[in-house]
Coordinates of C-alpha atoms in Angstrom, one line a residue:
M1 CA 0.0 0.1 0.2
S2 CA 1.5 3.5 -0.8
D3 CA 1.7 6.3 1.8
H4 CA -1.0 7.9 0.1
E5 CA -3.6 5.2 0.2
K6 CA -2.4 4.6 4.0
L7 CA -3.2 8.0 4.5
V8 CA -6.6 7.8 3.3
D9 CA -7.4 4.9 5.3
M10 CA -6.3 6.6 8.5
A11 CA -8.5 9.6 7.4
S12 CA -11.6 7.0 7.2
S13 CA -10.2 5.4 10.7
A14 CA -10.4 9.0 12.2
R15 CA -13.7 9.8 11.1
L16 CA -15.0 6.5 12.2
S17 CA -13.7 7.1 15.6
G18 CA -14.4 10.6 15.8
S19 CA -10.7 11.3 16.5
L20 CA -9.4 14.8 15.5
S21 CA -6.1 13.7 14.4
Q22 CA -3.7 10.7 13.6
T23 CA -0.2 10.0 13.2
Y24 CA 1.8 8.3 11.0
S25 CA 5.1 7.0 11.1
G26 CA 6.8 5.3 8.0
S27 CA 10.1 3.4 8.2
G28 CA 13.7 3.8 8.0
S29 CA 14.6 7.6 6.6
D30 CA 11.0 8.0 5.4
S31 CA 9.7 8.6 9.1
Y32 CA 7.3 11.5 9.2
S33 CA 4.4 12.6 11.2
S34 CA 1.3 13.7 9.2
V35 CA -2.2 14.9 10.8
V36 CA -5.2 14.0 9.3
Y37 CA -8.3 16.7 10.3
D38 CA -11.7 15.5 10.7
D39 CA -13.9 17.5 8.4
R40 CA -16.9 17.5 10.9
N41 CA -17.8 20.6 12.7
F42 CA -17.8 20.1 16.7
L43 CA -21.8 20.0 16.4
Q44 CA -21.4 17.1 14.4
R45 CA -18.6 15.4 16.6
T46 CA -20.6 15.6 19.2
W47 CA -23.8 14.1 18.3
D48 CA -21.7 11.3 16.4
S49 CA -20.1 10.8 19.8
F50 CA -23.4 9.4 21.2
K51 CA -23.6 6.8 18.3
P52 CA -23.2 3.2 19.6
I53 CA -19.7 2.0 19.1
N54 CA -18.6 -0.5 16.3
L55 CA -17.0 -3.7 17.7
E56 CA -15.0 -5.6 14.7
D57 CA -16.3 -9.0 14.4
D58 CA -13.7 -11.3 15.8
G59 CA -14.9 -14.6 14.1
V60 CA -15.7 -16.2 17.5
D61 CA -18.9 -18.3 17.6
T62 CA -20.9 -17.6 20.6
S63 CA -24.1 -19.7 19.5
K64 CA -22.6 -23.0 21.1
M65 CA -21.7 -20.9 24.4
T66 CA -23.3 -21.5 27.8
E67 CA -25.0 -18.6 29.4
M68 CA -21.9 -18.4 31.6
E69 CA -19.5 -18.5 28.8
K70 CA -21.3 -15.9 26.8
S71 CA -21.5 -13.8 30.2
I72 CA -17.6 -14.1 30.6
Y73 CA -16.8 -13.6 26.9
A74 CA -19.0 -10.5 26.8
T75 CA -17.0 -8.7 29.7
S76 CA -14.0 -9.2 28.5
R77 CA -14.9 -7.4 25.2
H78 CA -17.1 -4.5 26.6
P79 CA -15.6 -1.7 25.0
L80 CA -15.5 0.9 27.7
A81 CA -12.6 3.7 26.7
R82 CA -9.2 2.7 28.6
R83 CA -8.1 6.4 28.9
L84 CA -7.5 6.5 32.7
K85 CA -3.7 7.2 33.3
A86 CA -1.6 5.8 36.5
R87 CA -1.7 9.3 38.0
H88 CA -5.6 9.2 37.7
L89 CA -5.7 5.9 39.3
Q90 CA -3.3 6.6 42.3
M91 CA -5.3 9.8 43.3
I92 CA -8.6 7.7 43.3
A93 CA -6.8 4.8 45.3
I94 CA -5.6 7.5 47.7
G95 CA -8.6 9.7 48.3
G96 CA -11.3 8.8 46.0
S97 CA -14.0 8.0 48.2
I98 CA -12.9 10.7 51.2
G99 CA -16.1 12.5 52.0
T100 CA -19.0 13.1 54.5
G101 CA -17.9 9.2 55.8
L102 CA -14.7 10.7 57.3
F103 CA -15.4 14.4 57.4
V104 CA -18.9 14.4 59.2
G105 CA -19.7 10.3 59.8
S106 CA -16.5 10.3 62.2
G107 CA -18.3 12.4 64.8
Y108 CA -21.2 10.7 64.8
A109 CA -18.7 7.3 65.6
L110 CA -17.0 9.5 68.1
A111 CA -19.9 10.2 69.8
M112 CA -21.0 6.5 70.0
G113 CA -18.0 4.6 70.7
G114 CA -15.6 7.5 72.4
P115 CA -12.1 8.5 71.1
A116 CA -11.0 4.7 71.6
G117 CA -13.8 3.2 70.1
V118 CA -13.3 5.0 66.6
L119 CA -9.5 4.2 66.8
L120 CA -10.3 0.5 67.1
A121 CA -12.9 0.6 64.4
Y122 CA -10.9 2.2 62.1
V123 CA -8.0 -0.3 62.9
L124 CA -9.9 -3.3 61.9
V125 CA -12.2 -2.2 59.4
G126 CA -9.2 -0.7 57.7
Y127 CA -7.4 -3.9 57.9
S128 CA -10.3 -5.6 56.3
L129 CA -11.0 -3.1 53.7
F130 CA -7.2 -3.4 52.6
A131 CA -7.8 -6.9 52.1
V132 CA -10.4 -6.5 50.1
V133 CA -8.3 -4.1 48.0
M134 CA -5.5 -6.2 47.8
A135 CA -7.8 -9.0 46.7
L136 CA -9.6 -7.3 44.4
G137 CA -6.5 -5.9 43.0
E138 CA -5.1 -9.3 42.3
M139 CA -8.1 -10.3 40.2
S140 CA -8.5 -7.3 38.5
V141 CA -4.9 -7.3 37.0
Q142 CA -5.2 -10.7 36.1
F143 CA -8.9 -10.1 34.3
P144 CA -9.4 -6.3 33.8
V145 CA -12.7 -6.9 32.5
S146 CA -16.3 -4.5 32.7
G147 CA -17.8 -4.2 35.9
S148 CA -14.8 -6.2 37.8
F149 CA -15.9 -7.7 40.8
N150 CA -19.7 -7.7 39.9
A151 CA -18.1 -9.9 36.9
F152 CA -15.9 -12.2 39.4
F153 CA -19.0 -12.8 41.5
S154 CA -20.7 -14.4 38.6
R155 CA -17.8 -15.9 37.0
F156 CA -16.1 -17.8 40.3
V157 CA -19.0 -17.9 42.6
D158 CA -22.2 -18.0 41.2
P159 CA -24.4 -15.8 38.6
A160 CA -27.1 -15.0 41.3
W161 CA -24.4 -13.7 43.2
G162 CA -23.6 -11.5 40.7
F163 CA -27.1 -10.2 40.1
T164 CA -28.3 -9.8 43.5
L165 CA -24.9 -8.0 45.2
G166 CA -24.1 -6.3 41.6
L167 CA -28.1 -5.0 41.7
L168 CA -27.8 -3.8 45.4
Y169 CA -24.6 -2.3 44.7
S170 CA -25.6 -0.1 42.0
I171 CA -28.5 0.6 43.9
S172 CA -26.4 2.0 46.5
W173 CA -24.4 4.4 44.5
L174 CA -28.1 5.5 42.9
V175 CA -29.4 6.6 46.7
S176 CA -25.9 8.0 47.5
F177 CA -25.8 10.3 44.5
P178 CA -29.2 12.7 45.4
S179 CA -28.0 12.2 49.3
E180 CA -24.7 14.1 48.1
L181 CA -26.4 16.6 46.1
V182 CA -28.6 17.1 49.4
A183 CA -25.5 17.2 51.5
C184 CA -23.9 19.8 48.8
S185 CA -27.2 22.6 49.4
L186 CA -26.7 21.7 53.2
T187 CA -22.8 22.7 53.0
I188 CA -24.0 26.1 50.9
S189 CA -26.0 26.6 53.7
Y190 CA -23.5 26.9 56.3
W191 CA -22.4 30.5 54.5
N192 CA -26.0 31.4 53.1
D193 CA -29.0 29.9 54.5
R194 CA -31.9 32.3 52.8
I195 CA -31.8 30.5 49.1
N196 CA -34.1 27.6 48.4
P197 CA -31.8 24.5 48.6
A198 CA -33.0 23.1 45.8
V199 CA -31.7 25.8 43.4
W200 CA -28.1 24.3 44.9
V201 CA -29.3 20.7 44.3
A202 CA -30.3 22.1 40.5
I203 CA -26.7 23.4 39.9
F204 CA -24.8 20.6 41.6
L205 CA -26.9 18.1 40.0
V206 CA -25.8 19.7 36.3
V207 CA -22.2 20.0 37.3
I208 CA -21.8 16.2 38.4
S209 CA -23.8 15.0 35.5
S210 CA -21.7 17.0 33.0
I211 CA -18.3 15.7 34.6
N212 CA -19.5 12.0 33.5
L213 CA -20.7 13.0 30.3
F214 CA -17.2 14.2 29.4
G215 CA -16.2 10.4 29.7
V216 CA -13.9 8.4 32.0
K217 CA -11.1 10.8 31.4
G218 CA -12.9 13.7 32.3
Y219 CA -14.0 12.0 35.1
G220 CA -10.4 10.8 36.1
E221 CA -9.3 14.7 35.8
V222 CA -11.8 15.8 37.9
E223 CA -11.3 13.4 40.5
F224 CA -7.6 13.7 40.4
T225 CA -7.9 17.4 41.3
L226 CA -10.6 16.9 44.0
S227 CA -8.4 14.2 45.3
I228 CA -5.4 16.1 45.9
I229 CA -7.7 19.1 47.4
K230 CA -9.0 16.3 50.0
V231 CA -5.6 14.9 50.6
L232 CA -3.8 18.2 51.6
A233 CA -6.9 19.2 53.6
V234 CA -6.4 15.8 55.6
V235 CA -2.7 16.3 56.4
G236 CA -3.0 20.2 56.9
F237 CA -6.3 19.4 59.8
I238 CA -3.4 16.6 61.3
I239 CA -1.0 19.3 61.2
A240 CA -3.1 22.0 62.7
G241 CA -4.7 19.1 65.0
I242 CA -1.4 18.4 66.5
C243 CA -0.4 21.8 67.1
I244 CA -3.7 22.3 68.9
I245 CA -3.2 19.4 71.0
C246 CA 0.5 20.7 71.6
G247 CA -0.8 24.0 73.3
V248 CA -1.7 26.1 70.0
G249 CA -4.8 27.8 70.6
D250 CA -7.3 29.1 73.0
Q251 CA -7.8 25.7 75.0
G252 CA -3.8 25.2 75.9
Y253 CA -2.4 22.1 76.1
I254 CA -4.5 19.1 75.5
G255 CA -2.8 15.7 75.2
G256 CA -5.0 13.0 76.0
R257 CA -7.3 15.0 78.0
Y258 CA -10.6 13.5 76.5
W259 CA -9.1 10.0 76.7
H260 CA -9.5 10.4 80.6
N261 CA -12.4 12.7 81.0
P262 CA -15.2 12.1 79.7
G263 CA -13.4 8.7 78.7
A264 CA -12.1 6.7 75.9
F265 CA -15.0 4.5 75.4
N266 CA -18.8 5.2 75.4
H267 CA -21.8 3.0 75.6
G268 CA -19.6 0.2 76.1
F269 CA -19.7 -2.7 73.6
K270 CA -22.6 -1.5 71.9
G271 CA -20.7 1.9 71.4
V272 CA -17.7 -0.2 69.9
C273 CA -20.0 -1.8 67.5
S274 CA -22.0 1.6 66.2
A275 CA -18.5 3.0 65.8
F276 CA -17.6 0.2 63.4
I277 CA -20.7 0.5 61.3
S278 CA -19.8 3.9 61.2
A279 CA -16.3 3.4 60.2
A280 CA -16.9 1.2 57.7
F281 CA -19.3 3.4 56.0
S282 CA -16.2 6.1 56.2
F283 CA -14.4 3.6 53.8
G284 CA -17.1 3.3 51.1
G285 CA -15.7 3.2 47.9
V286 CA -12.4 1.9 48.5
E287 CA -13.5 -0.8 45.7
L288 CA -13.9 2.0 42.8
V289 CA -10.0 1.9 42.2
A290 CA -10.5 -1.7 40.7
L291 CA -14.1 -1.1 38.9
A292 CA -11.6 1.2 37.1
A293 CA -9.2 -1.4 36.0
S294 CA -10.8 -2.0 32.5
E295 CA -10.9 1.7 31.8
T296 CA -7.0 1.7 32.5
A297 CA -4.7 2.0 29.6
N298 CA -2.3 0.0 31.3
P299 CA -3.6 -2.1 34.2
R300 CA -0.9 -4.6 34.7
K301 CA 1.4 -1.7 35.8
A302 CA -0.9 1.2 37.3
L303 CA -3.5 -0.9 39.2
P304 CA -0.8 -3.1 41.6
R305 CA 0.5 0.3 42.9
A306 CA -2.8 2.4 43.4
T307 CA -4.0 -0.6 45.1
K308 CA -0.9 -0.4 47.2
Q309 CA -1.9 3.5 48.2
V310 CA -5.1 2.2 49.8
F311 CA -2.6 1.2 53.1
W312 CA -1.4 4.6 53.2
R313 CA -4.5 6.0 52.7
I314 CA -5.9 4.1 56.0
S315 CA -2.9 4.5 57.8
L316 CA -2.6 8.4 57.5
F317 CA -6.2 9.7 56.7
Y318 CA -8.1 7.4 59.3
V319 CA -5.9 6.0 61.9
T320 CA -4.3 9.1 62.2
T321 CA -7.1 11.3 61.8
A322 CA -9.0 9.3 64.6
V323 CA -6.4 10.1 67.4
V324 CA -6.4 13.5 66.3
I325 CA -10.2 14.4 66.5
G326 CA -10.3 11.8 69.7
C327 CA -7.8 14.1 71.3
L328 CA -9.5 17.4 70.2
V329 CA -12.9 16.6 70.6
P330 CA -14.6 15.3 73.5
Y331 CA -17.6 12.3 72.7
T332 CA -19.9 14.6 74.8
D333 CA -20.3 17.4 72.6
E334 CA -23.7 17.5 71.5
R335 CA -22.9 18.7 68.0
L336 CA -21.3 15.4 67.6
L337 CA -25.0 13.8 67.5
N338 CA -26.2 15.7 64.4
G339 CA -23.7 13.7 62.4
S340 CA -26.5 10.7 62.4
S341 CA -27.3 11.8 59.2
S342 CA -23.8 12.3 57.8
E343 CA -25.2 15.8 56.2
D344 CA -25.3 18.1 59.3
I345 CA -21.9 19.9 58.3
T346 CA -21.8 21.6 61.6
A347 CA -21.2 18.2 63.2
S348 CA -18.1 17.4 61.6
P349 CA -15.4 17.0 64.2
F350 CA -12.9 18.7 62.1
V351 CA -14.9 22.0 62.0
I352 CA -15.8 21.7 66.0
A353 CA -12.0 20.8 66.5
I354 CA -10.9 23.9 64.8
N355 CA -13.8 26.0 66.3
N356 CA -12.6 24.9 70.0
G357 CA -9.2 25.9 68.9
G358 CA -9.8 29.5 68.6
I359 CA -8.8 29.4 64.9
N360 CA -11.6 31.7 62.9
V361 CA -10.5 31.2 59.1
L362 CA -10.0 27.4 59.1
P363 CA -13.4 26.8 59.7
D364 CA -14.6 28.2 56.3
I365 CA -11.8 26.6 54.8
M366 CA -12.7 23.0 55.9
N367 CA -16.3 23.2 55.4
A368 CA -15.4 24.1 51.2
V369 CA -13.4 21.2 51.2
I370 CA -16.2 19.4 52.9
L371 CA -18.0 21.0 49.8
V372 CA -15.2 19.4 47.5
A373 CA -15.6 16.2 49.1
V374 CA -19.3 15.8 48.5
V375 CA -19.2 16.9 44.7
S376 CA -16.0 14.3 44.5
V377 CA -18.3 11.4 46.1
G378 CA -21.7 12.4 43.9
S379 CA -19.3 12.0 41.1
S380 CA -18.2 9.0 42.0
S381 CA -21.6 7.5 42.8
V382 CA -22.5 8.1 39.0
Y383 CA -19.6 6.4 37.8
G384 CA -20.0 3.3 40.2
C385 CA -23.7 3.2 39.2
S386 CA -23.1 3.6 35.6
R387 CA -20.3 1.2 35.5
S388 CA -22.2 -1.4 37.6
L389 CA -25.5 -1.5 35.8
A390 CA -23.6 -1.9 32.2
S391 CA -21.7 -4.6 33.5
L392 CA -25.1 -6.2 34.9
A393 CA -26.4 -5.4 31.4
V394 CA -23.6 -7.3 29.2
Q395 CA -23.7 -10.0 31.5
G396 CA -27.2 -10.5 30.4
L397 CA -28.3 -9.6 34.0
L398 CA -30.5 -6.8 33.0
P399 CA -32.1 -5.3 29.9
K400 CA -29.3 -5.4 27.1
C401 CA -29.8 -1.6 26.1
I402 CA -28.4 -0.4 29.7
G403 CA -25.1 -1.5 28.6
Y404 CA -25.4 0.6 25.4
I405 CA -21.9 2.0 24.9
D406 CA -21.1 4.9 22.9
R407 CA -18.2 5.9 20.6
N408 CA -16.3 7.9 23.6
G409 CA -16.7 4.5 25.7
R410 CA -19.2 6.1 27.8
P411 CA -21.9 3.3 29.4
L412 CA -24.3 6.2 28.2
V413 CA -27.9 4.6 28.8
A414 CA -26.7 3.6 32.5
I415 CA -25.2 7.4 33.2
L416 CA -28.6 8.8 32.2
I417 CA -30.6 6.5 34.6
T418 CA -28.4 7.5 37.5
N419 CA -28.4 10.9 36.7
A420 CA -32.3 10.6 36.2
F421 CA -32.2 9.2 39.8
G422 CA -30.2 12.3 41.2
L423 CA -33.5 14.5 40.7
L424 CA -34.5 12.6 44.1
G425 CA -32.2 15.4 45.5
F426 CA -34.9 18.0 45.3
L427 CA -36.3 16.2 48.4
A428 CA -33.8 18.4 49.9
S429 CA -36.6 21.2 50.0
S430 CA -39.0 18.7 51.7
E431 CA -39.6 18.4 55.6
N432 CA -39.5 14.8 55.3
Q433 CA -36.6 14.2 53.2
G434 CA -35.0 13.0 56.1
E435 CA -37.1 10.0 56.8
V436 CA -37.4 9.1 52.7
F437 CA -33.5 8.9 52.8
T438 CA -33.5 6.8 55.6
W439 CA -36.0 4.1 54.2
F440 CA -33.9 4.5 50.9
F441 CA -30.8 3.6 52.6
S442 CA -32.2 0.6 54.5
V443 CA -32.9 -1.2 51.2
C444 CA -28.8 -1.2 50.6
S445 CA -27.7 -0.8 54.0
L446 CA -25.7 -3.8 54.6
A447 CA -25.0 -4.0 50.4
A448 CA -21.4 -2.6 51.2
F449 CA -20.7 -5.2 54.0
F450 CA -21.9 -7.7 51.8
T451 CA -20.0 -6.8 48.7
W452 CA -16.8 -6.7 50.3
I453 CA -17.3 -10.2 52.1
A454 CA -18.1 -11.5 48.8
I455 CA -15.0 -10.0 47.3
C456 CA -13.0 -11.7 50.1
F457 CA -14.8 -15.2 49.3
T458 CA -14.6 -14.7 45.5
H459 CA -10.8 -14.5 46.0
L460 CA -10.5 -17.2 48.0
R461 CA -12.6 -19.3 45.4
F462 CA -10.2 -17.8 42.4
R463 CA -7.2 -19.3 44.6
W464 CA -8.7 -22.6 44.9
A465 CA -9.8 -22.7 41.8
L466 CA -6.0 -22.4 40.6
N467 CA -5.1 -25.1 42.4
A468 CA -8.0 -27.2 41.5
Q469 CA -7.0 -27.1 38.2
G470 CA -3.1 -27.8 38.8
R471 CA -2.2 -24.1 38.2
T472 CA -0.3 -22.2 40.5
T473 CA 0.1 -17.9 41.4
D474 CA 3.6 -18.2 39.0
E475 CA 1.3 -16.8 36.0
V476 CA -0.8 -14.6 38.7
I477 CA 0.3 -11.1 37.5
F478 CA -0.1 -9.2 40.8
V479 CA -0.1 -11.4 43.9
S480 CA -1.9 -9.9 47.0
P481 CA 0.8 -9.6 49.7
L482 CA -1.7 -10.6 52.5
G483 CA -2.5 -13.8 50.7
I484 CA -5.7 -16.2 51.1
W485 CA -5.0 -15.7 55.1
G486 CA -5.7 -11.9 54.9
S487 CA -8.9 -11.9 52.7
L488 CA -10.0 -14.9 55.3
L489 CA -9.4 -12.6 57.9
G490 CA -10.8 -9.7 56.4
M491 CA -14.1 -11.8 55.6
I492 CA -14.0 -12.6 59.1
I493 CA -14.2 -9.4 60.6
L494 CA -16.5 -7.9 58.1
I495 CA -18.6 -10.8 58.8
L496 CA -18.5 -9.6 62.9
I497 CA -19.2 -6.4 61.7
V498 CA -22.9 -7.3 60.4
I499 CA -23.6 -9.6 63.1
G500 CA -22.7 -6.2 65.3
E501 CA -25.3 -4.0 63.0
I502 CA -28.0 -6.6 63.3
W503 CA -27.5 -6.8 67.4
V504 CA -27.6 -3.0 68.0
S505 CA -30.3 -2.3 65.1
I506 CA -32.5 -4.6 67.1
W507 CA -31.6 -3.5 70.4
P508 CA -30.7 0.2 70.1
I509 CA -28.4 2.1 72.6
G510 CA -30.6 3.2 75.5
S511 CA -33.9 1.5 73.9
P512 CA -35.6 -1.6 74.4
A513 CA -35.9 -3.6 70.9
D514 CA -37.0 -1.8 68.1
A515 CA -38.3 -3.7 65.2
E516 CA -38.7 -0.3 63.0
Q517 CA -35.4 0.4 63.6
F518 CA -33.6 -3.1 62.6
F519 CA -35.6 -2.7 59.4
K520 CA -34.2 0.7 59.0
N521 CA -30.8 -0.4 59.0
C522 CA -30.9 -4.1 57.7
L523 CA -33.9 -4.2 55.5
S524 CA -31.3 -5.1 53.0
M525 CA -30.9 -8.6 54.4
P526 CA -34.1 -9.7 53.2
V527 CA -34.1 -8.2 50.0
I528 CA -30.7 -10.3 49.3
I529 CA -32.5 -13.3 50.0
V530 CA -35.5 -12.8 47.9
L531 CA -33.4 -11.5 45.1
C532 CA -30.9 -14.2 45.4
L533 CA -33.7 -17.4 45.7
G534 CA -35.6 -15.1 43.0
F535 CA -33.2 -15.5 40.7
K536 CA -32.1 -19.2 41.1
A537 CA -35.9 -19.9 40.9
Y538 CA -36.2 -17.9 37.5
K539 CA -32.9 -19.6 36.3
G540 CA -33.9 -22.9 37.5
T541 CA -30.5 -23.5 39.1
L542 CA -31.8 -24.1 42.5
N543 CA -29.7 -27.2 43.0
Q544 CA -26.6 -25.8 42.1
W545 CA -24.8 -23.0 44.4
L546 CA -21.7 -22.6 43.4
I547 CA -19.7 -23.3 40.6
P548 CA -17.5 -26.4 40.5
L549 CA -13.7 -25.1 41.0
A550 CA -12.8 -27.4 38.1
E551 CA -15.1 -25.6 35.7
I552 CA -14.3 -22.0 36.5
D553 CA -12.8 -20.2 33.4
L554 CA -9.5 -18.9 34.2
D555 CA -8.3 -17.4 31.0
T556 CA -11.0 -15.4 29.2
G557 CA -10.5 -11.7 29.8
R558 CA -6.6 -12.0 30.4
R559 CA -5.1 -9.3 28.3
E560 CA -2.1 -11.8 28.2
I561 CA -3.1 -15.0 26.4
D562 CA 0.0 -16.9 26.3
V563 CA 0.4 -18.4 29.6
E564 CA 3.5 -19.8 29.2
E565 CA 5.0 -16.4 27.9
L566 CA 3.3 -14.9 30.9
K567 CA 4.8 -16.9 33.3
Q568 CA 8.3 -15.9 32.0
E569 CA 7.8 -12.4 31.9
I570 CA 6.5 -12.5 35.7
A571 CA 9.6 -14.9 36.6
E572 CA 12.0 -12.3 35.3
D573 CA 10.3 -9.6 36.9
R574 CA 10.3 -11.1 40.0
A575 CA 13.9 -12.0 39.5
R576 CA 14.7 -8.3 38.7
L577 CA 13.1 -7.1 42.3
A578 CA 15.0 -9.7 43.8
S579 CA 18.7 -8.3 42.8
K580 CA 17.7 -4.9 44.2
S581 CA 18.4 -3.9 47.6
F582 CA 16.3 -4.6 50.8
L583 CA 15.1 -0.7 51.0
Y584 CA 14.1 -0.8 47.4
R585 CA 12.0 -3.8 47.7
L586 CA 10.6 -2.9 50.9
Y587 CA 9.7 0.4 49.1
R588 CA 8.1 -1.8 46.3
F589 CA 6.2 -3.9 48.8
W590 CA 4.2 -1.1 50.3
C591 CA 4.1 1.3 46.9

């Protein structure tokens, strides 16, 4: 083919993909670059970008495949755009889900459990979530497929798991989105409460919806920027908090005063259980880093490093913060109890601590940071929900139209469904919005816990399947440093937290047994049972609850198909690392 013909062919490709330009490089001394401009105007390119993506036929006959094989094959080819870079993934891992759970919800945890209860909760929950992310990272690097863990549930355990937990996980983000919009309006009211909150809900709904319509790269850039702001704010608060503890400010030297008076624990073991639950919700969204694996340019390199950053996020942003706020705010402070809604910004222990320290400017800055965090989590809600819904659709577990992908790699229908659900944010102007959202959240109250438990169990199933099929971790690109024992212990901790939630829901602190409170907190349990049994009955698979280990597909969806070649590459990488100094190996273990 002549150079002219090549350029003509490239121009056609550019028009099909909607690209603005392409570069062609010849061989030898004739190498050159040539830019081919798309002859469509901006409105035409924008309109065409919403058209369905055209997938090339790879010649694979799916007519004789089982439903499971079709599902695995479909998720491996789901054409989400691979435009996230390593830096995007790093910041999503470090600060992606830092939001009202930490900034406001930690105040409620402090009020319920006391400073020691909060610290114990963040340490144990932090460990279990680190185990979850490591397990998920191992599987996502090996199989960077659409929907990540939703697809893994169906693939390594049973399709009923994928449908039930995937649907509840999506619903939890659906409910979270309008709730974050309400939180945005309440945050603004910190400065101006004369404007109808519905106005701010409308503004932030447009902003967050627009972010996700720019595609995954737009989401990645915005999340990268907002995460930097959140990380700097938390680090700044920790530094300011340590200064106040040591005597800077109106209170003089504080030290561990509040650990002695009013005390380290509150409400006994029930208080600790409540702190565990609140702490777990503060970690919500840690799994997003793996959900983004299929939209990352090089998950083999970027994802292992990103998942390791979760350790530092847990240590610095949660555990250290728990120590600081426990020293700065007594659990008897009545303002903390307002944090039960996770929306009243005045209940933030960050704001309370700075106000108590007599620093006049910082509360406004901290409130602005909380607003940034709320917008970030709202954007993540649209991202997480849309990708989960699209994954369920491509697996055949939801209507096929929900899995629609446009030419920019956006799951357009799923994004529109999530944005439409955001209209519930206008309940902010209603007097009963708190009660409405309480019952909405009850449907998916324990969804995050069951999702994390299922991830750990799925990781165990993946490892057991390798062993059952005579294969080893020599072909696993990224091996979780915690191994199967880390996943097992993490799963046990999370199960105990769920049991604690059930206990304090049936017998609330300071109250007799309360059936209504139980259903407000744990309605998701009967919903999960009904959805799972209903799916099994519909599919006629009530006689099989787990896919046999010998039948689990360990190959489809891998970007490296040649197992022997992959083993050789992994062995070379490990040998190269082993030749480095101890300090370098230690650094790479944690970073």
